[in-house]
């Protein structure tokens, strides 16, 4: 898994996010219990459960996380390939997922798209959560509007896919 996050399909920020996720280096959950006056950040203010990476990315009942995964699934469904509900292991190991054609050959385009969608969706969920909890104070009612979440998703994924197109343009060869 460690070597897989070196994949060129992942942006540098996403690689750092995944590396910290694999090593438990994110400042979430019990980390905040040791800091006076910040103990309230240890639990999800919406669900009331300990805030860990799995909860933030996959099981939180807050509206932002589920909306981002729904948008990622909509993009993926255009490929006609099966969508796997994201789990923490699937997110951290997204660079290891391999889709194959009927004759057993890897579908390079699908593998690259899947890595981009899963990693960018998880990183966007993380950024939205950090903005809400740290910058906005973490109030239960202080969620990002879904229109803003959607606009940020499309901006992120279009920027990332545009970069991917440029990187794979034949006129640049292997530069």
PDB file of C-alpha atoms in Angstrom:
ATOM      1  CA  UNK A   1       0.000   0.000   0.000  1.00  0.00           C
ATOM      2  CA  UNK A   2       2.833   2.409   0.830  1.00  0.00           C
ATOM      3  CA  UNK A   3       4.403   2.010  -2.584  1.00  0.00           C
ATOM      4  CA  UNK A   4       1.037   2.342  -4.310  1.00  0.00           C
ATOM      5  CA  UNK A   5       0.552   5.912  -3.084  1.00  0.00           C
ATOM      6  CA  UNK A   6       3.589   6.920  -5.148  1.00  0.00           C
ATOM      7  CA  UNK A   7       1.405   6.395  -8.213  1.00  0.00           C
ATOM      8  CA  UNK A   8       1.592   9.272 -10.689  1.00  0.00           C
ATOM      9  CA  UNK A   9      -2.198   9.253 -10.994  1.00  0.00           C
ATOM     10  CA  UNK A  10      -2.426  10.758  -7.500  1.00  0.00           C
ATOM     11  CA  UNK A  11      -1.686  14.418  -6.857  1.00  0.00           C
ATOM     12  CA  UNK A  12       0.946  15.348  -4.290  1.00  0.00           C
ATOM     13  CA  UNK A  13      -1.625  16.629  -1.767  1.00  0.00           C
ATOM     14  CA  UNK A  14      -3.637  13.443  -2.090  1.00  0.00           C
ATOM     15  CA  UNK A  15      -0.507  11.318  -1.641  1.00  0.00           C
ATOM     16  CA  UNK A  16       0.265  13.162   1.597  1.00  0.00           C
ATOM     17  CA  UNK A  17      -3.319  12.734   2.772  1.00  0.00           C
ATOM     18  CA  UNK A  18      -3.264   8.987   2.039  1.00  0.00           C
ATOM     19  CA  UNK A  19       0.169   8.565   3.652  1.00  0.00           C
ATOM     20  CA  UNK A  20      -1.081  10.222   6.833  1.00  0.00           C
ATOM     21  CA  UNK A  21      -4.213   8.066   6.701  1.00  0.00           C
ATOM     22  CA  UNK A  22      -2.194   4.866   6.421  1.00  0.00           C
ATOM     23  CA  UNK A  23       0.077   5.907   9.297  1.00  0.00           C
ATOM     24  CA  UNK A  24      -2.659   7.354  11.547  1.00  0.00           C
ATOM     25  CA  UNK A  25      -1.039  10.789  11.476  1.00  0.00           C
ATOM     26  CA  UNK A  26      -4.179  12.906  11.002  1.00  0.00           C
ATOM     27  CA  UNK A  27      -5.153  15.141  13.900  1.00  0.00           C
ATOM     28  CA  UNK A  28      -8.515  13.552  14.660  1.00  0.00           C
ATOM     29  CA  UNK A  29     -10.293  11.737  17.464  1.00  0.00           C
ATOM     30  CA  UNK A  30      -8.213  11.057  20.575  1.00  0.00           C
ATOM     31  CA  UNK A  31      -5.505  13.501  19.451  1.00  0.00           C
ATOM     32  CA  UNK A  32      -7.748  16.359  20.604  1.00  0.00           C
ATOM     33  CA  UNK A  33      -8.402  14.847  24.044  1.00  0.00           C
ATOM     34  CA  UNK A  34      -4.858  15.800  25.110  1.00  0.00           C
ATOM     35  CA  UNK A  35      -5.310  19.491  24.298  1.00  0.00           C
ATOM     36  CA  UNK A  36      -7.232  21.555  26.871  1.00  0.00           C
ATOM     37  CA  UNK A  37     -10.294  23.388  25.524  1.00  0.00           C
ATOM     38  CA  UNK A  38     -10.225  21.345  22.278  1.00  0.00           C
ATOM     39  CA  UNK A  39     -11.689  18.108  23.643  1.00  0.00           C
ATOM     40  CA  UNK A  40     -14.930  18.789  21.751  1.00  0.00           C
ATOM     41  CA  UNK A  41     -13.110  18.031  18.470  1.00  0.00           C
ATOM     42  CA  UNK A  42     -12.579  14.380  19.484  1.00  0.00           C
ATOM     43  CA  UNK A  43     -16.163  13.408  18.612  1.00  0.00           C
ATOM     44  CA  UNK A  44     -18.247  13.999  15.501  1.00  0.00           C
ATOM     45  CA  UNK A  45     -20.626  16.803  16.454  1.00  0.00           C
ATOM     46  CA  UNK A  46     -23.261  15.442  14.080  1.00  0.00           C
ATOM     47  CA  UNK A  47     -23.209  11.725  14.992  1.00  0.00           C
ATOM     48  CA  UNK A  48     -21.785  11.872  18.513  1.00  0.00           C
ATOM     49  CA  UNK A  49     -19.256   9.085  17.884  1.00  0.00           C
ATOM     50  CA  UNK A  50     -15.433   9.260  18.043  1.00  0.00           C
ATOM     51  CA  UNK A  51     -14.100  11.069  14.990  1.00  0.00           C
ATOM     52  CA  UNK A  52     -11.767   8.711  13.134  1.00  0.00           C
ATOM     53  CA  UNK A  53     -10.803   8.636   9.472  1.00  0.00           C
ATOM     54  CA  UNK A  54     -13.201   5.823   8.621  1.00  0.00           C
ATOM     55  CA  UNK A  55     -16.111   7.709  10.168  1.00  0.00           C
ATOM     56  CA  UNK A  56     -15.181  10.973   8.437  1.00  0.00           C
ATOM     57  CA  UNK A  57     -14.818   9.398   4.982  1.00  0.00           C
ATOM     58  CA  UNK A  58     -17.456   6.663   4.941  1.00  0.00           C
ATOM     59  CA  UNK A  59     -19.933   6.398   7.806  1.00  0.00           C
ATOM     60  CA  UNK A  60     -20.738   9.943   8.968  1.00  0.00           C
ATOM     61  CA  UNK A  61     -24.399  10.788   8.491  1.00  0.00           C
ATOM     62  CA  UNK A  62     -23.598  14.408   7.653  1.00  0.00           C
ATOM     63  CA  UNK A  63     -24.783  15.627   4.262  1.00  0.00           C
ATOM     64  CA  UNK A  64     -21.440  16.576   2.666  1.00  0.00           C
ATOM     65  CA  UNK A  65     -19.743  13.182   2.707  1.00  0.00           C
ATOM     66  CA  UNK A  66     -22.629  11.256   1.190  1.00  0.00           C
ATOM     67  CA  UNK A  67     -23.170  13.945  -1.449  1.00  0.00           C
ATOM     68  CA  UNK A  68     -19.531  13.804  -2.617  1.00  0.00           C
ATOM     69  CA  UNK A  69     -19.670   9.989  -2.889  1.00  0.00           C
ATOM     70  CA  UNK A  70     -22.934  10.244  -4.822  1.00  0.00           C
ATOM     71  CA  UNK A  71     -21.299  12.644  -7.291  1.00  0.00           C
ATOM     72  CA  UNK A  72     -18.265  10.363  -7.670  1.00  0.00           C
ATOM     73  CA  UNK A  73     -20.567   7.388  -8.293  1.00  0.00           C
ATOM     74  CA  UNK A  74     -22.470   9.354 -10.968  1.00  0.00           C
ATOM     75  CA  UNK A  75     -19.232  10.026 -12.848  1.00  0.00           C
ATOM     76  CA  UNK A  76     -18.120   6.396 -12.491  1.00  0.00           C
ATOM     77  CA  UNK A  77     -21.476   5.020 -13.662  1.00  0.00           C
ATOM     78  CA  UNK A  78     -20.803   6.565 -17.081  1.00  0.00           C
ATOM     79  CA  UNK A  79     -18.071   3.938 -17.579  1.00  0.00           C
ATOM     80  CA  UNK A  80     -20.505   1.029 -17.300  1.00  0.00           C
ATOM     81  CA  UNK A  81     -18.213  -0.695 -14.803  1.00  0.00           C
ATOM     82  CA  UNK A  82     -19.405  -1.726 -11.318  1.00  0.00           C
ATOM     83  CA  UNK A  83     -19.156   0.789  -8.482  1.00  0.00           C
ATOM     84  CA  UNK A  84     -17.796  -0.455  -5.174  1.00  0.00           C
ATOM     85  CA  UNK A  85     -19.060   1.373  -2.098  1.00  0.00           C
ATOM     86  CA  UNK A  86     -16.004   3.099  -0.638  1.00  0.00           C
ATOM     87  CA  UNK A  87     -14.541   1.740   2.581  1.00  0.00           C
ATOM     88  CA  UNK A  88     -11.468   3.014   4.389  1.00  0.00           C
ATOM     89  CA  UNK A  89      -9.371   0.183   2.980  1.00  0.00           C
ATOM     90  CA  UNK A  90     -10.587   0.825  -0.553  1.00  0.00           C
ATOM     91  CA  UNK A  91      -9.823   4.534  -0.220  1.00  0.00           C
ATOM     92  CA  UNK A  92      -6.325   4.050   1.209  1.00  0.00           C
ATOM     93  CA  UNK A  93      -5.591   1.349  -1.362  1.00  0.00           C
ATOM     94  CA  UNK A  94      -7.304   2.992  -4.332  1.00  0.00           C
ATOM     95  CA  UNK A  95      -4.084   2.855  -6.363  1.00  0.00           C
ATOM     96  CA  UNK A  96      -4.088  -0.951  -6.092  1.00  0.00           C
ATOM     97  CA  UNK A  97      -7.540  -1.517  -7.623  1.00  0.00           C
ATOM     98  CA  UNK A  98      -7.343  -3.080 -11.084  1.00  0.00           C
ATOM     99  CA  UNK A  99     -10.239  -3.329 -13.510  1.00  0.00           C
ATOM    100  CA  UNK A 100      -9.905  -5.867 -16.299  1.00  0.00           C
ATOM    101  CA  UNK A 101     -11.639  -6.388 -19.621  1.00  0.00           C
ATOM    102  CA  UNK A 102     -13.469  -9.609 -20.461  1.00  0.00           C
ATOM    103  CA  UNK A 103     -10.297 -11.062 -21.915  1.00  0.00           C
ATOM    104  CA  UNK A 104      -8.337 -10.346 -18.700  1.00  0.00           C
ATOM    105  CA  UNK A 105      -6.348  -7.311 -19.843  1.00  0.00           C
ATOM    106  CA  UNK A 106      -6.128  -4.362 -17.440  1.00  0.00           C
ATOM    107  CA  UNK A 107      -8.264  -1.359 -18.367  1.00  0.00           C
ATOM    108  CA  UNK A 108      -5.659   1.366 -17.842  1.00  0.00           C
ATOM    109  CA  UNK A 109      -8.113   4.202 -18.444  1.00  0.00           C
ATOM    110  CA  UNK A 110     -10.576   2.779 -15.898  1.00  0.00           C
ATOM    111  CA  UNK A 111      -7.871   2.204 -13.311  1.00  0.00           C
ATOM    112  CA  UNK A 112      -6.618   5.767 -13.685  1.00  0.00           C
ATOM    113  CA  UNK A 113     -10.132   7.241 -13.552  1.00  0.00           C
ATOM    114  CA  UNK A 114     -10.999   5.184 -10.463  1.00  0.00           C
ATOM    115  CA  UNK A 115      -7.838   6.315  -8.657  1.00  0.00           C
ATOM    116  CA  UNK A 116      -8.575   9.925  -9.464  1.00  0.00           C
ATOM    117  CA  UNK A 117     -12.256   9.766  -8.462  1.00  0.00           C
ATOM    118  CA  UNK A 118     -11.767   7.901  -5.190  1.00  0.00           C
ATOM    119  CA  UNK A 119      -8.712   9.815  -4.036  1.00  0.00           C
ATOM    120  CA  UNK A 120     -10.015  13.260  -4.973  1.00  0.00           C
ATOM    121  CA  UNK A 121     -13.439  12.546  -3.433  1.00  0.00           C
ATOM    122  CA  UNK A 122     -11.870  11.402  -0.162  1.00  0.00           C
ATOM    123  CA  UNK A 123      -9.538  14.399  -0.069  1.00  0.00           C
ATOM    124  CA  UNK A 124     -12.416  16.802  -0.760  1.00  0.00           C
ATOM    125  CA  UNK A 125     -14.446  15.234   2.068  1.00  0.00           C
ATOM    126  CA  UNK A 126     -11.425  15.664   4.333  1.00  0.00           C
ATOM    127  CA  UNK A 127     -10.979  19.324   3.350  1.00  0.00           C
ATOM    128  CA  UNK A 128     -14.679  20.081   3.864  1.00  0.00           C
ATOM    129  CA  UNK A 129     -14.570  18.415   7.280  1.00  0.00           C
ATOM    130  CA  UNK A 130     -11.462  20.375   8.326  1.00  0.00           C
ATOM    131  CA  UNK A 131     -13.001  23.655   7.222  1.00  0.00           C
ATOM    132  CA  UNK A 132     -16.169  22.909   9.156  1.00  0.00           C
ATOM    133  CA  UNK A 133     -14.517  21.667  12.346  1.00  0.00           C
ATOM    134  CA  UNK A 134     -11.443  23.888  12.544  1.00  0.00           C
ATOM    135  CA  UNK A 135     -12.242  27.088  10.673  1.00  0.00           C
ATOM    136  CA  UNK A 136     -15.976  27.306  11.347  1.00  0.00           C
ATOM    137  CA  UNK A 137     -15.925  25.915  14.879  1.00  0.00           C
ATOM    138  CA  UNK A 138     -17.629  22.595  14.150  1.00  0.00           C
ATOM    139  CA  UNK A 139     -21.204  23.575  14.907  1.00  0.00           C
ATOM    140  CA  UNK A 140     -23.718  20.846  14.068  1.00  0.00           C
ATOM    141  CA  UNK A 141     -25.690  23.183  11.810  1.00  0.00           C
ATOM    142  CA  UNK A 142     -22.653  24.701  10.088  1.00  0.00           C
ATOM    143  CA  UNK A 143     -22.428  22.343   7.095  1.00  0.00           C
ATOM    144  CA  UNK A 144     -21.367  23.562   3.696  1.00  0.00           C
ATOM    145  CA  UNK A 145     -24.364  24.119   1.428  1.00  0.00           C
ATOM    146  CA  UNK A 146     -24.803  21.205  -0.984  1.00  0.00           C
ATOM    147  CA  UNK A 147     -24.583  23.596  -3.949  1.00  0.00           C
ATOM    148  CA  UNK A 148     -21.124  24.659  -2.740  1.00  0.00           C
ATOM    149  CA  UNK A 149     -20.084  21.041  -2.204  1.00  0.00           C
ATOM    150  CA  UNK A 150     -21.193  20.148  -5.712  1.00  0.00           C
ATOM    151  CA  UNK A 151     -19.447  23.167  -7.244  1.00  0.00           C
ATOM    152  CA  UNK A 152     -16.241  22.314  -5.420  1.00  0.00           C
ATOM    153  CA  UNK A 153     -16.497  18.671  -6.548  1.00  0.00           C
ATOM    154  CA  UNK A 154     -16.892  19.623 -10.200  1.00  0.00           C
ATOM    155  CA  UNK A 155     -14.102  22.191  -9.981  1.00  0.00           C
ATOM    156  CA  UNK A 156     -11.773  19.646  -8.336  1.00  0.00           C
ATOM    157  CA  UNK A 157     -12.537  16.771 -10.671  1.00  0.00           C
ATOM    158  CA  UNK A 158     -12.490  18.877 -13.850  1.00  0.00           C
ATOM    159  CA  UNK A 159      -9.176  20.470 -12.880  1.00  0.00           C
ATOM    160  CA  UNK A 160      -7.719  17.042 -12.080  1.00  0.00           C
ATOM    161  CA  UNK A 161      -9.008  15.417 -15.258  1.00  0.00           C
ATOM    162  CA  UNK A 162      -7.826  18.362 -17.366  1.00  0.00           C
ATOM    163  CA  UNK A 163      -4.343  17.923 -15.870  1.00  0.00           C
ATOM    164  CA  UNK A 164      -4.545  14.198 -16.570  1.00  0.00           C
ATOM    165  CA  UNK A 165      -5.440  14.886 -20.193  1.00  0.00           C
ATOM    166  CA  UNK A 166      -2.474  17.206 -20.574  1.00  0.00           C
ATOM    167  CA  UNK A 167      -0.128  14.710 -18.958  1.00  0.00           C
ATOM    168  CA  UNK A 168      -1.178  11.937 -21.316  1.00  0.00           C
ATOM    169  CA  UNK A 169      -1.137  14.059 -24.481  1.00  0.00           C
ATOM    170  CA  UNK A 170       1.057  12.282 -27.040  1.00  0.00           C
ATOM    171  CA  UNK A 171       2.715  15.496 -28.223  1.00  0.00           C
ATOM    172  CA  UNK A 172       4.534  15.718 -24.853  1.00  0.00           C
ATOM    173  CA  UNK A 173       5.761  12.106 -25.161  1.00  0.00           C
ATOM    174  CA  UNK A 174       7.355  11.122 -21.835  1.00  0.00           C
ATOM    175  CA  UNK A 175       8.255  14.631 -20.671  1.00  0.00           C
TER     176      UNK A 175
END
